[in-house]
Amino acid sequence: MIKSHRHQVVYHLYPKSFQDTNGDGVGDLNGIRKRLDYLQRLGVDMIWLCPVYTSPGYDHGYGVADYTSIDPLYGSMDEMEALIDEASRHDITIMMDIVANHTSSCHKWFIASEHDPDGPYGDTYIWRDEPTEVESFFGGSAWTYSSIRQQYYFHSFAKEQPDLNWNQPIVAKEFARILSFWIEKGVRGFRFDVIDLIGKQIHPHRWLNFERVQEGLREMLAPVDRSNLLLVGEAGGLSPSEIRQLQEERLLDVVFNFETCALDEVAGKSKWHLQSFDPAELKMTIKKWQDEMKEDGWNSLFWNNHDQPRVLSRWYDDDIRAAKMLALLQLTLRGTPFIYQGDEIGMTNGNIQQSDYQDIETLRYLQQGGAIQSVQLKGRDHARLPMMWTKEGGFSTGSAWLQAMIDADRNVHDQQLDDDSLLQVYRRLLSIRKTEPALLDGEMRWQETPSTMIAFDRIHGEQSLRILVNLSNHSIRHRIKMGKTLIGVGDYCEEELGPYAAVLCYTF
Ligand code: TEU
Ligand code: CA
């Protein structure tokens, strides 16, 4: 079977919380290298590393001070090269996270821009004499005064993360150079952080200019050989038709939108305004995106990421049966799957003491009198808890940078020994994907089902697979015929799916 770049399964890894090897309580590059056997055995093709570049760390690497260096917190460039090399011997490639909308305020471009308005970098950031009404995503004004330049600069996020001015061609040129640097090192994928924000207009309010996003990507990618790359964009603000346009031109292969993640948020309010989760809405959202991206379009398939605390805790009360169901659904839908570290063992949000929260967004929200109940479900620290390798943790011999109470029974070691574990479900599903082209390229055909059940066929030439999923914790009776089962989770029989049961079978 010929595998195209978008058929790969990506393992999304938060380096800070994956594996520490020197006892400082922070995960590192050598830790990732140590776990390559585990990742290969799991069956993933690529690992996406959240930023490991030099950074003052206000937003854990999402404010980059030097895009072609490694932060000593994580290791050295030699260790990065060793990781790329050894990963490739495990049939795994590396995807780097490119933060192109903003830099750290410590980046030399910003320092040059601040000190020398008439120099070559003078206009590479967004400067105004007067601030406007725009709010930053982390709360408070998006404008901060620089007493050096005696002007205000714009920052979509924290004041330590000034936004670049993508109307200056030099910005795209710099990023083309950065991408080439990493391609040269052997990197095979890029995930572009908030890439839709590079095309923003900010007067009088913030709005997104799609043409500018498109032009920015074109300028940046023109000098880059992208034939062997997987290009992923985080772009919550783009419509399905805009996403398809970018895909058609191969400016991006896969795009993240956040509609499923927002199912437990009140529409139009901030992420902290919660509403109860309804599995019927999950079904509708999945169908909507699959339908919008059919034929030439292509979806991203993910439940969690380093910004999105575990849906298992938010939607499904930590029930391990639901985790198995979500795994089967994610790995049978049409698109590129992203498994976020710990998904494969059913890691939960855990409990974090109020004084232990660290995320800049959460701290800001709590300072402004935010509700702790919202933080417990949606605070980003919950997505960043250290990986559970053993019952004792196994993440670090020292004291982990982020402390929490978490279900110790959900760990890699125990699940490796248990044939019925969630980890084995992931391994089996990933190995089935390697032998069943219908799961990769097959077209989607929906089956009529009750509101909290989803069922579809994946059809590829002569081959046809059927997927039946109960999204709820109630048994559901149905009339959809099942063929020989490839894998099933939960309790099911010919006409009934038990709570969170899911089946992948042949249609005849
Ligand atoms: O996230 C962008 C983004 O949309 C987030 O602000 C999101 O709305 C928020 O995390 C929800 O709580 C990206 C990165 O993934 C994130 O970690 C960074 O903080 C952010 O960009 C700034 O670089
Ligand atoms: Ca370390």
PDB file of N, CA, C and O and ligand atoms in Angstrom, residues 15-16 19-29 31 72-75 395-396, ligand 2:
ATOM      1  N   PRO A  15       7.220  17.854  25.196  1.00  0.00           N
ATOM      2  CA  PRO A  15       8.536  17.429  25.691  1.00  0.00           C
ATOM      3  C   PRO A  15       8.734  17.675  27.187  1.00  0.00           C
ATOM      4  O   PRO A  15       9.356  16.875  27.889  1.00  0.00           O
ATOM      5  N   LYS A  16       8.167  18.750  27.669  1.00  0.00           N
ATOM      6  CA  LYS A  16       8.378  19.097  29.075  1.00  0.00           C
ATOM      7  C   LYS A  16       7.850  18.008  30.019  1.00  0.00           C
ATOM      8  O   LYS A  16       8.313  17.875  31.157  1.00  0.00           O
ATOM      9  N   GLN A  19       9.411  12.594  29.335  1.00  0.00           N
ATOM     10  CA  GLN A  19      10.372  11.770  30.075  1.00  0.00           C
ATOM     11  C   GLN A  19      11.586  12.598  30.435  1.00  0.00           C
ATOM     12  O   GLN A  19      12.257  13.136  29.559  1.00  0.00           O
ATOM     13  N   ASP A  20      11.852  12.656  31.735  1.00  0.00           N
ATOM     14  CA  ASP A  20      13.044  13.367  32.213  1.00  0.00           C
ATOM     15  C   ASP A  20      14.180  12.351  32.382  1.00  0.00           C
ATOM     16  O   ASP A  20      13.946  11.252  32.874  1.00  0.00           O
ATOM     17  N   THR A  21      15.386  12.719  31.970  1.00  0.00           N
ATOM     18  CA  THR A  21      16.504  11.771  32.166  1.00  0.00           C
ATOM     19  C   THR A  21      17.604  12.294  33.089  1.00  0.00           C
ATOM     20  O   THR A  21      18.509  11.547  33.453  1.00  0.00           O
ATOM     21  N   ASN A  22      17.557  13.592  33.451  1.00  0.00           N
ATOM     22  CA  ASN A  22      18.657  14.069  34.304  1.00  0.00           C
ATOM     23  C   ASN A  22      18.183  14.518  35.691  1.00  0.00           C
ATOM     24  O   ASN A  22      18.909  15.166  36.424  1.00  0.00           O
ATOM     25  N   GLY A  23      16.946  14.163  36.023  1.00  0.00           N
ATOM     26  CA  GLY A  23      16.473  14.381  37.389  1.00  0.00           C
ATOM     27  C   GLY A  23      16.119  15.815  37.735  1.00  0.00           C
ATOM     28  O   GLY A  23      15.858  16.127  38.896  1.00  0.00           O
ATOM     29  N   ASP A  24      16.046  16.706  36.733  1.00  0.00           N
ATOM     30  CA  ASP A  24      15.683  18.094  37.063  1.00  0.00           C
ATOM     31  C   ASP A  24      14.164  18.311  37.037  1.00  0.00           C
ATOM     32  O   ASP A  24      13.677  19.428  37.229  1.00  0.00           O
ATOM     33  N   GLY A  25      13.422  17.228  36.810  1.00  0.00           N
ATOM     34  CA  GLY A  25      11.958  17.340  36.874  1.00  0.00           C
ATOM     35  C   GLY A  25      11.315  17.833  35.592  1.00  0.00           C
ATOM     36  O   GLY A  25      10.106  18.032  35.533  1.00  0.00           O
ATOM     37  N   VAL A  26      12.136  18.042  34.556  1.00  0.00           N
ATOM     38  CA  VAL A  26      11.637  18.528  33.273  1.00  0.00           C
ATOM     39  C   VAL A  26      11.991  17.506  32.189  1.00  0.00           C
ATOM     40  O   VAL A  26      13.150  17.077  32.105  1.00  0.00           O
ATOM     41  N   GLY A  27      11.028  17.141  31.386  1.00  0.00           N
ATOM     42  CA  GLY A  27      11.297  16.196  30.300  1.00  0.00           C
ATOM     43  C   GLY A  27      12.354  16.743  29.353  1.00  0.00           C
ATOM     44  O   GLY A  27      12.549  17.954  29.260  1.00  0.00           O
ATOM     45  N   ASP A  28      13.035  15.852  28.655  1.00  0.00           N
ATOM     46  CA  ASP A  28      14.108  16.314  27.762  1.00  0.00           C
ATOM     47  C   ASP A  28      14.213  15.461  26.501  1.00  0.00           C
ATOM     48  O   ASP A  28      13.548  14.441  26.370  1.00  0.00           O
ATOM     49  N   LEU A  29      15.074  15.920  25.574  1.00  0.00           N
ATOM     50  CA  LEU A  29      15.225  15.228  24.281  1.00  0.00           C
ATOM     51  C   LEU A  29      15.747  13.813  24.470  1.00  0.00           C
ATOM     52  O   LEU A  29      15.305  12.880  23.793  1.00  0.00           O
ATOM     53  N   GLY A  31      15.117  11.947  26.854  1.00  0.00           N
ATOM     54  CA  GLY A  31      13.979  11.168  27.343  1.00  0.00           C
ATOM     55  C   GLY A  31      13.124  10.661  26.180  1.00  0.00           C
ATOM     56  O   GLY A  31      12.639   9.528  26.192  1.00  0.00           O
ATOM     57  N   PRO A  72      18.545  24.810  26.510  1.00  0.00           N
ATOM     58  CA  PRO A  72      19.312  23.894  27.363  1.00  0.00           C
ATOM     59  C   PRO A  72      18.427  23.108  28.330  1.00  0.00           C
ATOM     60  O   PRO A  72      18.802  22.020  28.785  1.00  0.00           O
ATOM     61  N   LEU A  73      17.241  23.628  28.609  1.00  0.00           N
ATOM     62  CA  LEU A  73      16.296  22.894  29.453  1.00  0.00           C
ATOM     63  C   LEU A  73      15.999  21.513  28.856  1.00  0.00           C
ATOM     64  O   LEU A  73      15.788  20.536  29.580  1.00  0.00           O
ATOM     65  N   TYR A  74      15.978  21.441  27.531  1.00  0.00           N
ATOM     66  CA  TYR A  74      15.627  20.190  26.846  1.00  0.00           C
ATOM     67  C   TYR A  74      16.828  19.422  26.331  1.00  0.00           C
ATOM     68  O   TYR A  74      16.707  18.254  26.003  1.00  0.00           O
ATOM     69  N   GLY A  75      17.976  20.094  26.207  1.00  0.00           N
ATOM     70  CA  GLY A  75      19.166  19.400  25.718  1.00  0.00           C
ATOM     71  C   GLY A  75      19.973  20.279  24.795  1.00  0.00           C
ATOM     72  O   GLY A  75      20.000  21.501  24.952  1.00  0.00           O
ATOM     73  N   PHE A 395       8.344   9.254  35.495  1.00  0.00           N
ATOM     74  CA  PHE A 395       8.669  10.386  34.625  1.00  0.00           C
ATOM     75  C   PHE A 395      10.028  10.980  34.973  1.00  0.00           C
ATOM     76  O   PHE A 395      10.816  11.329  34.106  1.00  0.00           O
ATOM     77  N   SER A 396      10.288  11.089  36.275  1.00  0.00           N
ATOM     78  CA  SER A 396      11.525  11.748  36.707  1.00  0.00           C
ATOM     79  C   SER A 396      11.988  11.162  38.028  1.00  0.00           C
ATOM     80  O   SER A 396      11.170  10.744  38.850  1.00  0.00           O
TER      81      SER A 396
HETATM   82 CA    CA B   2      15.443  16.978  32.292  1.00  0.00          CA
END
